[in-house]
């Protein structure tokens, strides 16, 4: 028989979960229509004030503001009927460079819902869903989701955690960024190390086109190029650094990719592999981050890998032990965790 106290506690949790799920579209509307930005820039606003500042209909402003206040995303001040975006919430909703900016996660949530039909069919067939066949908003969502971590950690702590790598980048090194997607990581490194040369490769043509546009916008075309290529056949040799940002586990044949990196690197080169943070055992990953990561893995990472030859499907929560095996099988003798955050681990692999 159900225990009423436990049931009530579980219902409370479920109401919170569903409140979050129901909020996805509203948060994205707030982002697209500049509602969070207006609240950040103007300070507390009434319904009419927000409607006027953002040119939206007051009736919708009222309902949206009420839902956001009920969510704890905005503070409501009954005395003057204003709504405020507190500084902590502004970091999450309105400041793209903040380390806790989460708009990309809401975009990912929408992409996962859009992906339901093909992934549901794949559950039955056991097949994959190709990266290019995923929901179209996924590609931008992924870039946007990962960018805050790269912006805040890549140059300041992840690259310096690798043995001797920043000195080589300053002196002028040859670098390949594999599975580069829209090229955020490539462009950040290229801007910081103008003496080095960066080649971004990804097997998804649409992402490479977008990466080229980003590079032009950021003025890094002189030391950067992008091209369509797979992880197991990208061109070039004698790289001093090869980087994989959040993509090794998406690949069908990560061991083949590791072997290809091994022969493309100089003997004294470094392979940097950034992967989602995860423990080695399922029971280590049963918290809020594991929950989100397993969802993304089910809807995106595993189907992507299963759509490729070999289809190893490591999953986004493979853990360091399993990743070390895969990297080692590609011919890397020295593999260590160089840095970690609550969301990511940075692995350094050397031949
Ligand atoms: C989760 S996204 C990460 C993108 C980018 N590195 C970032 O951090 O924003 C995974 C990327 O891996 C790419 N990818 C997956 N399998 C690949 C393969 N076998 N060869 C090259 N790229 C691959 C996808 O096209 C996608 O851009």
GROMACS .gro file of C-alpha atoms and ligand atoms in nm:
model
  378
    1UNK     CA    1   0.000   0.000   0.000
    2UNK     CA    2   0.121   0.350  -0.082
    3UNK     CA    3   0.260   0.550   0.206
    4UNK     CA    4   0.083   0.887   0.208
    5UNK     CA    5   0.380   1.083   0.338
    6UNK     CA    6   0.608   0.938   0.071
    7UNK     CA    7   0.342   0.997  -0.193
    8UNK     CA    8   0.307   1.361  -0.092
    9UNK     CA    9   0.682   1.409  -0.100
   10UNK     CA   10   0.701   1.247  -0.443
   11UNK     CA   11   0.411   1.456  -0.576
   12UNK     CA   12   0.590   1.768  -0.459
   13UNK     CA   13   0.895   1.664  -0.655
   14UNK     CA   14   0.683   1.582  -0.961
   15UNK     CA   15   0.508   1.919  -0.949
   16UNK     CA   16   0.850   2.083  -0.950
   17UNK     CA   17   0.962   1.869  -1.242
   18UNK     CA   18   0.650   1.935  -1.444
   19UNK     CA   19   0.666   2.305  -1.362
   20UNK     CA   20   1.011   2.305  -1.518
   21UNK     CA   21   0.891   2.113  -1.824
   22UNK     CA   22   0.591   2.345  -1.865
   23UNK     CA   23   0.826   2.643  -1.846
   24UNK     CA   24   1.047   2.546  -2.141
   25UNK     CA   25   0.845   2.732  -2.404
   26UNK     CA   26   0.796   3.034  -2.179
   27UNK     CA   27   1.165   3.069  -2.102
   28UNK     CA   28   1.247   3.047  -2.472
   29UNK     CA   29   0.985   3.313  -2.552
   30UNK     CA   30   1.136   3.534  -2.283
   31UNK     CA   31   1.475   3.485  -2.443
   32UNK     CA   32   1.369   3.543  -2.802
   33UNK     CA   33   1.154   3.848  -2.733
   34UNK     CA   34   1.418   4.006  -2.510
   35UNK     CA   35   1.198   4.001  -2.198
   36UNK     CA   36   1.475   3.893  -1.959
   37UNK     CA   37   1.716   4.143  -2.111
   38UNK     CA   38   1.462   4.424  -2.070
   39UNK     CA   39   1.409   4.333  -1.705
   40UNK     CA   40   1.785   4.322  -1.649
   41UNK     CA   41   1.844   4.658  -1.820
   42UNK     CA   42   1.544   4.850  -1.679
   43UNK     CA   43   1.525   4.700  -1.327
   44UNK     CA   44   1.181   4.617  -1.181
   45UNK     CA   45   0.896   4.672  -1.430
   46UNK     CA   46   0.518   4.665  -1.417
   47UNK     CA   47   0.320   4.460  -1.669
   48UNK     CA   48   0.265   4.771  -1.879
   49UNK     CA   49   0.628   4.873  -1.841
   50UNK     CA   50   0.756   4.541  -1.977
   51UNK     CA   51   0.498   4.541  -2.258
   52UNK     CA   52   0.604   4.889  -2.364
   53UNK     CA   53   0.977   4.824  -2.333
   54UNK     CA   54   0.960   4.510  -2.547
   55UNK     CA   55   0.667   4.591  -2.780
   56UNK     CA   56   0.458   4.291  -2.670
   57UNK     CA   57   0.087   4.270  -2.593
   58UNK     CA   58   0.015   4.358  -2.225
   59UNK     CA   59  -0.219   4.061  -2.178
   60UNK     CA   60   0.059   3.819  -2.270
   61UNK     CA   61   0.308   4.015  -2.060
   62UNK     CA   62   0.079   3.971  -1.758
   63UNK     CA   63   0.048   3.595  -1.798
   64UNK     CA   64   0.417   3.542  -1.871
   65UNK     CA   65   0.528   3.758  -1.578
   66UNK     CA   66   0.288   3.576  -1.345
   67UNK     CA   67   0.421   3.234  -1.450
   68UNK     CA   68   0.781   3.349  -1.412
   69UNK     CA   69   0.710   3.483  -1.064
   70UNK     CA   70   0.537   3.158  -0.967
   71UNK     CA   71   0.847   2.974  -1.093
   72UNK     CA   72   1.081   3.180  -0.876
   73UNK     CA   73   1.250   3.308  -1.192
   74UNK     CA   74   1.131   3.663  -1.118
   75UNK     CA   75   1.055   3.835  -0.786
   76UNK     CA   76   0.712   3.999  -0.756
   77UNK     CA   77   0.671   4.314  -0.545
   78UNK     CA   78   0.297   4.352  -0.462
   79UNK     CA   79   0.338   4.704  -0.319
   80UNK     CA   80   0.407   4.860  -0.658
   81UNK     CA   81   0.311   4.558  -0.873
   82UNK     CA   82   0.653   4.530  -1.027
   83UNK     CA   83   0.849   4.224  -1.137
   84UNK     CA   84   1.223   4.202  -1.088
   85UNK     CA   85   1.494   3.983  -1.238
   86UNK     CA   86   1.729   3.929  -0.941
   87UNK     CA   87   2.103   3.933  -1.022
   88UNK     CA   88   2.140   3.556  -0.973
   89UNK     CA   89   1.852   3.482  -1.212
   90UNK     CA   90   1.996   3.736  -1.458
   91UNK     CA   91   2.316   3.527  -1.471
   92UNK     CA   92   2.110   3.224  -1.571
   93UNK     CA   93   1.867   3.387  -1.816
   94UNK     CA   94   2.019   3.709  -1.951
   95UNK     CA   95   2.399   3.702  -1.943
   96UNK     CA   96   2.547   3.483  -2.219
   97UNK     CA   97   2.901   3.507  -2.081
   98UNK     CA   98   2.810   3.402  -1.727
   99UNK     CA   99   2.930   3.054  -1.624
  100UNK     CA  100   2.573   2.957  -1.532
  101UNK     CA  101   2.393   3.085  -1.842
  102UNK     CA  102   2.132   2.819  -1.920
  103UNK     CA  103   1.934   2.940  -2.222
  104UNK     CA  104   2.112   2.680  -2.436
  105UNK     CA  105   1.980   2.407  -2.204
  106UNK     CA  106   1.622   2.521  -2.266
  107UNK     CA  107   1.690   2.514  -2.641
  108UNK     CA  108   1.825   2.160  -2.599
  109UNK     CA  109   1.511   2.059  -2.411
  110UNK     CA  110   1.298   2.182  -2.704
  111UNK     CA  111   1.519   1.997  -2.955
  112UNK     CA  112   1.484   1.675  -2.757
  113UNK     CA  113   1.105   1.701  -2.765
  114UNK     CA  114   1.121   1.763  -3.141
  115UNK     CA  115   1.342   1.452  -3.175
  116UNK     CA  116   1.093   1.225  -3.003
  117UNK     CA  117   0.942   1.057  -3.311
  118UNK     CA  118   1.265   0.938  -3.478
  119UNK     CA  119   1.424   0.836  -3.148
  120UNK     CA  120   1.107   0.651  -3.043
  121UNK     CA  121   1.123   0.456  -3.371
  122UNK     CA  122   1.493   0.384  -3.307
  123UNK     CA  123   1.407   0.235  -2.966
  124UNK     CA  124   1.218  -0.037  -3.157
  125UNK     CA  125   1.459  -0.083  -3.447
  126UNK     CA  126   1.780  -0.053  -3.244
  127UNK     CA  127   1.914   0.173  -3.519
  128UNK     CA  128   2.042   0.527  -3.495
  129UNK     CA  129   1.932   0.878  -3.584
  130UNK     CA  130   2.202   1.061  -3.781
  131UNK     CA  131   2.332   1.391  -3.643
  132UNK     CA  132   2.210   1.568  -3.958
  133UNK     CA  133   1.860   1.417  -3.916
  134UNK     CA  134   1.810   1.553  -3.566
  135UNK     CA  135   1.585   1.850  -3.491
  136UNK     CA  136   1.723   2.151  -3.675
  137UNK     CA  137   1.744   2.368  -3.363
  138UNK     CA  138   1.973   2.109  -3.203
  139UNK     CA  139   2.291   2.233  -3.371
  140UNK     CA  140   2.256   2.589  -3.242
  141UNK     CA  141   2.135   2.463  -2.903
  142UNK     CA  142   2.445   2.246  -2.854
  143UNK     CA  143   2.681   2.532  -2.933
  144UNK     CA  144   2.492   2.766  -2.707
  145UNK     CA  145   2.472   2.510  -2.426
  146UNK     CA  146   2.848   2.441  -2.416
  147UNK     CA  147   2.974   2.793  -2.493
  148UNK     CA  148   2.953   2.936  -2.135
  149UNK     CA  149   3.184   2.662  -2.002
  150UNK     CA  150   3.432   2.716  -2.285
  151UNK     CA  151   3.416   3.094  -2.243
  152UNK     CA  152   3.487   3.073  -1.870
  153UNK     CA  153   3.721   2.776  -1.847
  154UNK     CA  154   3.891   2.681  -2.172
  155UNK     CA  155   4.159   2.951  -2.180
  156UNK     CA  156   4.186   3.019  -1.807
  157UNK     CA  157   4.203   2.666  -1.669
  158UNK     CA  158   4.155   2.378  -1.916
  159UNK     CA  159   4.440   2.452  -2.159
  160UNK     CA  160   4.679   2.551  -1.873
  161UNK     CA  161   4.602   2.216  -1.703
  162UNK     CA  162   4.772   2.035  -1.994
  163UNK     CA  163   5.144   1.973  -1.972
  164UNK     CA  164   5.333   2.245  -2.166
  165UNK     CA  165   5.050   2.313  -2.411
  166UNK     CA  166   4.997   2.688  -2.359
  167UNK     CA  167   5.369   2.759  -2.411
  168UNK     CA  168   5.356   2.574  -2.741
  169UNK     CA  169   5.040   2.758  -2.846
  170UNK     CA  170   5.205   3.091  -2.768
  171UNK     CA  171   5.508   2.995  -2.975
  172UNK     CA  172   5.297   2.884  -3.273
  173UNK     CA  173   5.151   2.533  -3.290
  174UNK     CA  174   4.946   2.333  -3.538
  175UNK     CA  175   4.610   2.242  -3.387
  176UNK     CA  176   4.309   2.038  -3.503
  177UNK     CA  177   3.970   2.072  -3.330
  178UNK     CA  178   3.763   1.764  -3.421
  179UNK     CA  179   3.383   1.749  -3.400
  180UNK     CA  180   3.403   2.127  -3.373
  181UNK     CA  181   3.033   2.189  -3.446
  182UNK     CA  182   2.973   2.562  -3.484
  183UNK     CA  183   3.338   2.627  -3.396
  184UNK     CA  184   3.305   2.815  -3.065
  185UNK     CA  185   3.602   2.631  -2.910
  186UNK     CA  186   3.816   2.667  -3.226
  187UNK     CA  187   3.751   3.041  -3.252
  188UNK     CA  188   3.819   3.107  -2.883
  189UNK     CA  189   4.157   2.931  -2.906
  190UNK     CA  190   4.239   3.099  -3.239
  191UNK     CA  191   4.172   3.445  -3.094
  192UNK     CA  192   4.385   3.377  -2.786
  193UNK     CA  193   4.679   3.226  -2.975
  194UNK     CA  194   4.729   3.421  -3.299
  195UNK     CA  195   5.069   3.259  -3.367
  196UNK     CA  196   4.911   2.913  -3.386
  197UNK     CA  197   4.709   2.765  -3.671
  198UNK     CA  198   4.371   2.602  -3.606
  199UNK     CA  199   4.182   2.358  -3.829
  200UNK     CA  200   3.825   2.279  -3.724
  201UNK     CA  201   3.674   1.958  -3.862
  202UNK     CA  202   3.325   1.816  -3.830
  203UNK     CA  203   3.139   1.563  -4.040
  204UNK     CA  204   2.822   1.779  -4.042
  205UNK     CA  205   2.828   2.016  -4.337
  206UNK     CA  206   2.571   2.262  -4.196
  207UNK     CA  207   2.778   2.306  -3.880
  208UNK     CA  208   3.095   2.373  -4.079
  209UNK     CA  209   2.916   2.642  -4.284
  210UNK     CA  210   2.805   2.805  -3.959
  211UNK     CA  211   3.158   2.779  -3.813
  212UNK     CA  212   3.299   2.958  -4.121
  213UNK     CA  213   3.048   3.239  -4.070
  214UNK     CA  214   3.143   3.266  -3.701
  215UNK     CA  215   3.514   3.279  -3.785
  216UNK     CA  216   3.454   3.563  -4.032
  217UNK     CA  217   3.245   3.753  -3.775
  218UNK     CA  218   3.522   3.716  -3.516
  219UNK     CA  219   3.799   3.809  -3.758
  220UNK     CA  220   4.004   3.492  -3.705
  221UNK     CA  221   4.015   3.377  -4.068
  222UNK     CA  222   4.392   3.439  -4.086
  223UNK     CA  223   4.487   3.151  -3.856
  224UNK     CA  224   4.173   2.936  -3.880
  225UNK     CA  225   4.011   2.711  -4.135
  226UNK     CA  226   3.713   2.480  -4.121
  227UNK     CA  227   3.640   2.175  -4.334
  228UNK     CA  228   3.403   1.880  -4.343
  229UNK     CA  229   3.586   1.567  -4.222
  230UNK     CA  230   3.523   1.270  -3.994
  231UNK     CA  231   3.714   1.196  -3.676
  232UNK     CA  232   3.871   0.889  -3.832
  233UNK     CA  233   3.981   1.050  -4.159
  234UNK     CA  234   4.050   1.421  -4.097
  235UNK     CA  235   4.350   1.543  -4.301
  236UNK     CA  236   4.689   1.667  -4.182
  237UNK     CA  237   4.982   1.530  -3.981
  238UNK     CA  238   5.225   1.650  -3.719
  239UNK     CA  239   4.965   1.831  -3.510
  240UNK     CA  240   5.097   1.946  -3.174
  241UNK     CA  241   4.750   1.953  -3.023
  242UNK     CA  242   4.428   1.778  -3.121
  243UNK     CA  243   4.112   1.867  -2.930
  244UNK     CA  244   3.774   1.690  -2.899
  245UNK     CA  245   3.509   1.895  -2.717
  246UNK     CA  246   3.206   1.698  -2.602
  247UNK     CA  247   3.202   1.474  -2.906
  248UNK     CA  248   3.410   1.157  -2.853
  249UNK     CA  249   3.114   0.975  -2.698
  250UNK     CA  250   2.890   1.081  -2.993
  251UNK     CA  251   3.113   0.903  -3.241
  252UNK     CA  252   3.034   0.563  -3.386
  253UNK     CA  253   3.393   0.449  -3.368
  254UNK     CA  254   3.576   0.636  -3.091
  255UNK     CA  255   3.858   0.377  -3.089
  256UNK     CA  256   3.908   0.433  -3.465
  257UNK     CA  257   3.904   0.807  -3.400
  258UNK     CA  258   4.165   0.764  -3.125
  259UNK     CA  259   4.387   0.561  -3.360
  260UNK     CA  260   4.355   0.829  -3.628
  261UNK     CA  261   4.445   1.104  -3.381
  262UNK     CA  262   4.747   0.898  -3.272
  263UNK     CA  263   4.892   0.891  -3.624
  264UNK     CA  264   4.803   1.257  -3.693
  265UNK     CA  265   4.981   1.383  -3.378
  266UNK     CA  266   5.349   1.452  -3.342
  267UNK     CA  267   5.514   1.195  -3.112
  268UNK     CA  268   5.537   1.465  -2.843
  269UNK     CA  269   5.187   1.599  -2.914
  270UNK     CA  270   4.882   1.613  -2.687
  271UNK     CA  271   4.525   1.496  -2.738
  272UNK     CA  272   4.279   1.695  -2.526
  273UNK     CA  273   3.944   1.525  -2.475
  274UNK     CA  274   3.667   1.719  -2.301
  275UNK     CA  275   3.380   1.494  -2.195
  276UNK     CA  276   3.077   1.531  -1.968
  277UNK     CA  277   3.157   1.478  -1.601
  278UNK     CA  278   3.051   1.131  -1.485
  279UNK     CA  279   3.147   0.866  -1.234
  280UNK     CA  280   3.238   0.515  -1.348
  281UNK     CA  281   2.932   0.347  -1.197
  282UNK     CA  282   2.564   0.417  -1.256
  283UNK     CA  283   2.511   0.473  -0.886
  284UNK     CA  284   2.765   0.760  -0.901
  285UNK     CA  285   2.559   0.941  -1.166
  286UNK     CA  286   2.211   0.941  -1.019
  287UNK     CA  287   2.197   1.314  -0.937
  288UNK     CA  288   2.065   1.620  -1.122
  289UNK     CA  289   2.358   1.640  -1.367
  290UNK     CA  290   2.346   1.268  -1.446
  291UNK     CA  291   1.973   1.300  -1.498
  292UNK     CA  292   2.011   1.571  -1.761
  293UNK     CA  293   2.308   1.400  -1.918
  294UNK     CA  294   2.135   1.062  -1.952
  295UNK     CA  295   1.838   1.241  -2.113
  296UNK     CA  296   2.062   1.409  -2.371
  297UNK     CA  297   2.245   1.081  -2.418
  298UNK     CA  298   1.922   0.888  -2.483
  299UNK     CA  299   1.777   1.144  -2.724
  300UNK     CA  300   2.092   1.264  -2.902
  301UNK     CA  301   2.428   1.100  -2.822
  302UNK     CA  302   2.340   0.729  -2.840
  303UNK     CA  303   2.125   0.768  -3.158
  304UNK     CA  304   2.406   0.972  -3.320
  305UNK     CA  305   2.665   0.705  -3.247
  306UNK     CA  306   2.438   0.415  -3.351
  307UNK     CA  307   2.382   0.584  -3.689
  308UNK     CA  308   2.756   0.556  -3.765
  309UNK     CA  309   2.975   0.258  -3.856
  310UNK     CA  310   3.071   0.045  -3.549
  311UNK     CA  311   2.810   0.222  -3.334
  312UNK     CA  312   2.990   0.180  -3.002
  313UNK     CA  313   2.745   0.419  -2.833
  314UNK     CA  314   2.955   0.511  -2.532
  315UNK     CA  315   2.683   0.741  -2.400
  316UNK     CA  316   2.732   1.079  -2.236
  317UNK     CA  317   2.799   0.926  -1.894
  318UNK     CA  318   3.074   0.683  -1.990
  319UNK     CA  319   3.299   0.777  -1.698
  320UNK     CA  320   3.677   0.821  -1.694
  321UNK     CA  321   3.756   0.449  -1.660
  322UNK     CA  322   3.572   0.356  -1.981
  323UNK     CA  323   3.704   0.661  -2.168
  324UNK     CA  324   4.060   0.572  -2.068
  325UNK     CA  325   4.009   0.220  -2.211
  326UNK     CA  326   3.881   0.360  -2.542
  327UNK     CA  327   4.158   0.621  -2.567
  328UNK     CA  328   4.419   0.362  -2.468
  329UNK     CA  329   4.291   0.117  -2.733
  330UNK     CA  330   4.369   0.384  -2.993
  331UNK     CA  331   4.738   0.377  -2.892
  332UNK     CA  332   4.768   0.633  -2.612
  333UNK     CA  333   4.985   0.510  -2.325
  334UNK     CA  334   4.958   0.807  -2.092
  335UNK     CA  335   4.603   0.915  -2.011
  336UNK     CA  336   4.512   1.134  -1.715
  337UNK     CA  337   4.231   1.357  -1.595
  338UNK     CA  338   4.387   1.703  -1.612
  339UNK     CA  339   4.094   1.912  -1.488
  340UNK     CA  340   3.733   1.875  -1.391
  341UNK     CA  341   3.426   2.086  -1.315
  342UNK     CA  342   3.079   1.978  -1.201
  343UNK     CA  343   2.985   1.944  -1.570
  344UNK     CA  344   3.302   1.843  -1.755
  345UNK     CA  345   3.623   1.645  -1.732
  346UNK     CA  346   3.933   1.736  -1.930
  347UNK     CA  347   4.144   1.439  -2.030
  348UNK     CA  348   4.504   1.466  -2.145
  349UNK     CA  349   4.625   1.178  -2.364
  350UNK     CA  350   4.980   1.133  -2.487
  351UNK     CA  351   5.121   0.858  -2.710
  352LIG     C1  352   2.765   1.755  -2.893
  352LIG     S1  353   2.829   1.820  -3.041
  352LIG     C2  354   2.968   1.916  -2.984
  352LIG     C3  355   3.007   2.023  -3.083
  352LIG     C4  356   3.122   2.113  -3.041
  352LIG     N1  357   3.245   2.041  -3.021
  352LIG     C5  358   3.087   2.189  -2.916
  352LIG     O1  359   3.144   2.158  -2.811
  352LIG     O2  360   3.003   2.281  -2.920
  352LIG     C6  361   2.905   1.678  -3.116
  352LIG     C7  362   2.968   1.707  -3.249
  352LIG     O3  363   3.037   1.590  -3.294
  352LIG     C8  364   3.021   1.581  -3.434
  352LIG     N2  365   3.047   1.441  -3.472
  352LIG     C9  366   2.981   1.330  -3.429
  352LIG     N3  367   3.037   1.221  -3.483
  352LIG    C10  368   3.140   1.263  -3.559
  352LIG    C11  369   3.238   1.196  -3.638
  352LIG     N4  370   3.239   1.064  -3.648
  352LIG     N5  371   3.331   1.269  -3.703
  352LIG    C12  372   3.331   1.406  -3.691
  352LIG     N6  373   3.241   1.475  -3.619
  352LIG    C13  374   3.147   1.403  -3.552
  352LIG    C14  375   2.878   1.629  -3.459
  352LIG     O4  376   2.857   1.670  -3.592
  352LIG    C15  377   2.869   1.745  -3.359
  352LIG     O5  378   2.907   1.867  -3.416
   0.00000   0.00000   0.00000
